Each structure stands twice: as C-alpha cells, then as structure tokens.
Amino acid sequence: MTNLIKGIDVSWWQGTDINWEKVKADGYLFSFMKVTDGSAYSSKFIEMGKIQATDAKKAGLKIGYYHFAHPSNFSGIEKDAKDEANYFLKMLKTFPKPNFPLVLDFEDEKMTLSLDETEQWITLFRKVIITAGYELIIYSYADYLTRRL
C-alpha cells in the first residue's frame, strides 16, 4: 500500500471557523488556501484566506496557496494571463510564507479559449510566477485536461 500524506483545500466555502487543531489531530499535514479567483476576487474572501492560512500554520500544518483561473481572450490572452498572475502575486504578499509551490487551479468550465490559446495562457501565467521566484503546480482533473489541452 502506498503511504499517503493527507491535506485539505479550503476557500471561502469553509469560512474561518475551522478547527485546525482537530484537522491536525485527524492526521492532516497541510492545507492549500484559495487566495484569488480571476483578477477581481472580493477582498472579504482574500482576508478569509489569510485568516485560514495563519490559523492553519499556528496549528502546525504546512500551507500552500492557489489561484482559480478564469482564462479569457477579452483583453488579449497575454494581458489576461499576466493580469491574473500579477494579481495573485500581489495578494500573496500579505499572506504567511508558503511551504509549497504556488498552484494554478485550472478547471473553469465557462472558458472559451481554443487549445492553442489555453496552452499560451498557462505558459504566460507560469512565466510570471516563475519570474517572481516561485514554482508552479497545475491542479485540475483528467477529463477537463483531456478536453482543454
């Protein structure tokens, strides 16, 4: 049997009333918090992610952060991808330091980009993140990636 390391993903859906001590006691070692969503995420939700990260870290969990992508070509692929990446990085400056690479949550069913545009968008987003000194993980699910990439 493979040894698994347990972690959780939280966003505004879970709020800030998470019993992180219980999460840790239940064997979870890490949590990823949602920081941004597109390029105009509510500051209320960003503050919620900050509280979640701070509380999880205090409980002894390792922490990481993700951005939920909403790729479009309305303002041009390059501008859109860079705007979302820069927004994510800007908001991260106020969060506790992560223990993991940053994550691009890529599963927006409303996305209308072509396969080539999607690849270009991800490449541009990644370039901004890498240039800022971070590594990047892409999170999605198999069916979505099969259809979109």
Coordinates of C-alpha atoms in Angstrom, one line a residue:
M1 CA 0.0 0.0 0.0
T2 CA 1.2 3.5 -0.8
N3 CA 1.8 5.9 2.0
L4 CA -0.4 8.9 1.6
I5 CA 0.1 12.3 3.1
K6 CA -3.3 13.9 3.9
G7 CA -4.1 17.6 3.2
I8 CA -7.1 19.7 2.6
D9 CA -8.1 22.6 0.2
V10 CA -10.1 25.4 1.7
S11 CA -11.7 28.6 0.3
W12 CA -14.4 30.9 1.3
W13 CA -16.9 28.0 1.4
Q14 CA -15.3 26.7 4.6
G15 CA -15.2 30.2 6.3
T16 CA -12.8 30.9 9.1
D17 CA -14.4 28.8 11.8
I18 CA -12.2 25.8 11.0
N19 CA -10.9 23.7 14.0
W20 CA -7.3 23.5 12.8
E21 CA -6.2 21.6 15.9
K22 CA -8.8 18.9 15.1
V23 CA -7.7 18.9 11.4
K24 CA -4.1 18.3 12.6
A25 CA -5.2 15.7 15.1
D26 CA -7.0 13.8 12.3
G27 CA -3.7 13.3 10.6
Y28 CA -3.8 16.2 8.0
L29 CA -0.3 17.7 7.5
F30 CA -1.1 20.5 5.0
S31 CA -3.7 22.8 3.6
F32 CA -3.9 24.9 0.5
M33 CA -5.9 28.1 0.7
K34 CA -7.6 29.9 -2.1
V35 CA -6.1 33.4 -2.5
T36 CA -7.6 34.7 -5.7
D37 CA -10.2 34.0 -8.3
G38 CA -9.7 35.6 -11.7
S39 CA -8.4 39.1 -11.4
A40 CA -11.2 40.6 -9.2
Y41 CA -11.7 38.5 -6.1
S42 CA -13.6 40.0 -3.2
S43 CA -11.3 41.5 -0.5
K44 CA -13.5 39.8 2.1
F45 CA -12.6 36.4 0.7
I46 CA -8.9 37.3 0.4
E47 CA -8.9 38.3 4.1
M48 CA -10.7 35.0 4.9
G49 CA -7.9 33.1 3.1
K50 CA -5.3 35.0 5.1
I51 CA -7.0 34.0 8.4
Q52 CA -7.3 30.4 7.3
A53 CA -3.5 30.3 6.4
T54 CA -2.5 32.0 9.7
D55 CA -4.6 29.6 11.8
A56 CA -3.5 26.5 9.9
K57 CA 0.1 27.5 10.3
K58 CA -0.4 28.1 14.1
A59 CA -1.8 24.6 14.4
G60 CA 1.3 23.2 12.8
L61 CA 0.1 22.5 9.3
K62 CA 2.2 23.3 6.3
I63 CA 0.5 25.8 4.0
G64 CA 0.2 26.5 0.3
Y65 CA -1.9 28.8 -1.9
Y66 CA -3.9 28.6 -5.1
H67 CA -5.4 30.8 -7.7
F68 CA -8.6 29.8 -9.5
A69 CA -8.1 30.8 -13.2
H70 CA -10.8 32.3 -15.4
P71 CA -8.9 32.5 -18.7
S72 CA -10.3 34.7 -21.4
N73 CA -9.3 36.5 -24.5
F74 CA -11.4 39.6 -23.9
S75 CA -8.4 41.9 -23.4
G76 CA -5.9 39.6 -25.2
I77 CA -4.5 36.3 -23.9
E78 CA -1.2 37.8 -22.8
K79 CA -2.7 40.7 -20.8
D80 CA -5.3 38.4 -19.2
A81 CA -2.9 35.7 -18.1
K82 CA -0.3 38.3 -16.8
D83 CA -3.1 40.3 -15.0
E84 CA -4.3 37.2 -13.2
A85 CA -0.8 36.0 -12.3
N86 CA 0.2 39.5 -11.1
Y87 CA -3.0 39.9 -9.1
F88 CA -2.3 36.5 -7.4
L89 CA 1.3 37.6 -6.5
K90 CA 0.2 41.0 -5.3
M91 CA -2.4 39.4 -2.8
L92 CA 0.2 36.8 -1.7
K93 CA 2.5 39.5 -0.3
T94 CA 0.2 39.8 2.7
F95 CA -0.1 36.1 3.4
P96 CA 2.2 33.9 5.5
K97 CA 5.1 32.4 3.6
P98 CA 4.1 29.2 1.8
N99 CA 5.7 25.8 2.2
F100 CA 4.9 24.6 -1.3
P101 CA 5.0 25.8 -4.9
L102 CA 2.0 28.0 -5.9
V103 CA -0.9 26.3 -7.6
L104 CA -2.9 27.3 -10.6
D105 CA -6.4 25.8 -10.2
F106 CA -7.4 25.3 -13.9
E107 CA -10.9 24.0 -14.3
D108 CA -13.2 26.8 -15.4
E109 CA -16.0 25.1 -17.4
K110 CA -17.0 28.5 -18.9
M111 CA -13.6 29.0 -20.5
T112 CA -13.9 29.6 -24.3
L113 CA -10.2 29.6 -25.4
S114 CA -9.0 27.2 -28.1
L115 CA -6.5 24.5 -27.3
D116 CA -3.6 26.7 -28.6
E117 CA -4.8 29.7 -26.7
T118 CA -5.2 27.7 -23.5
E119 CA -1.6 26.5 -23.7
Q120 CA -0.4 30.0 -24.4
W121 CA -2.4 31.3 -21.4
I122 CA -1.0 28.8 -19.0
T123 CA 2.6 29.4 -20.3
L124 CA 2.2 33.1 -19.8
F125 CA 0.8 32.7 -16.3
R126 CA 3.6 30.4 -15.4
K127 CA 6.2 32.7 -16.7
V128 CA 5.1 35.5 -14.4
I129 CA 5.0 33.2 -11.4
I130 CA 8.5 31.7 -12.2
T131 CA 10.0 35.1 -12.8
A132 CA 8.7 36.1 -9.3
G133 CA 10.8 33.3 -7.8
Y134 CA 8.1 30.7 -7.3
E135 CA 7.5 27.2 -8.7
L136 CA 4.0 26.4 -10.1
I137 CA 1.8 23.3 -9.9
I138 CA -1.2 23.0 -12.2
Y139 CA -4.3 21.5 -10.5
S140 CA -7.2 20.2 -12.5
Y141 CA -8.9 16.9 -13.3
A142 CA -8.2 14.4 -16.1
D143 CA -11.4 14.8 -18.1
Y144 CA -11.1 18.6 -18.1
L145 CA -7.4 18.5 -19.2
T146 CA -8.2 15.9 -21.9
R147 CA -10.9 18.3 -23.3
R148 CA -8.9 21.5 -22.9
L149 CA -5.2 20.7 -23.5

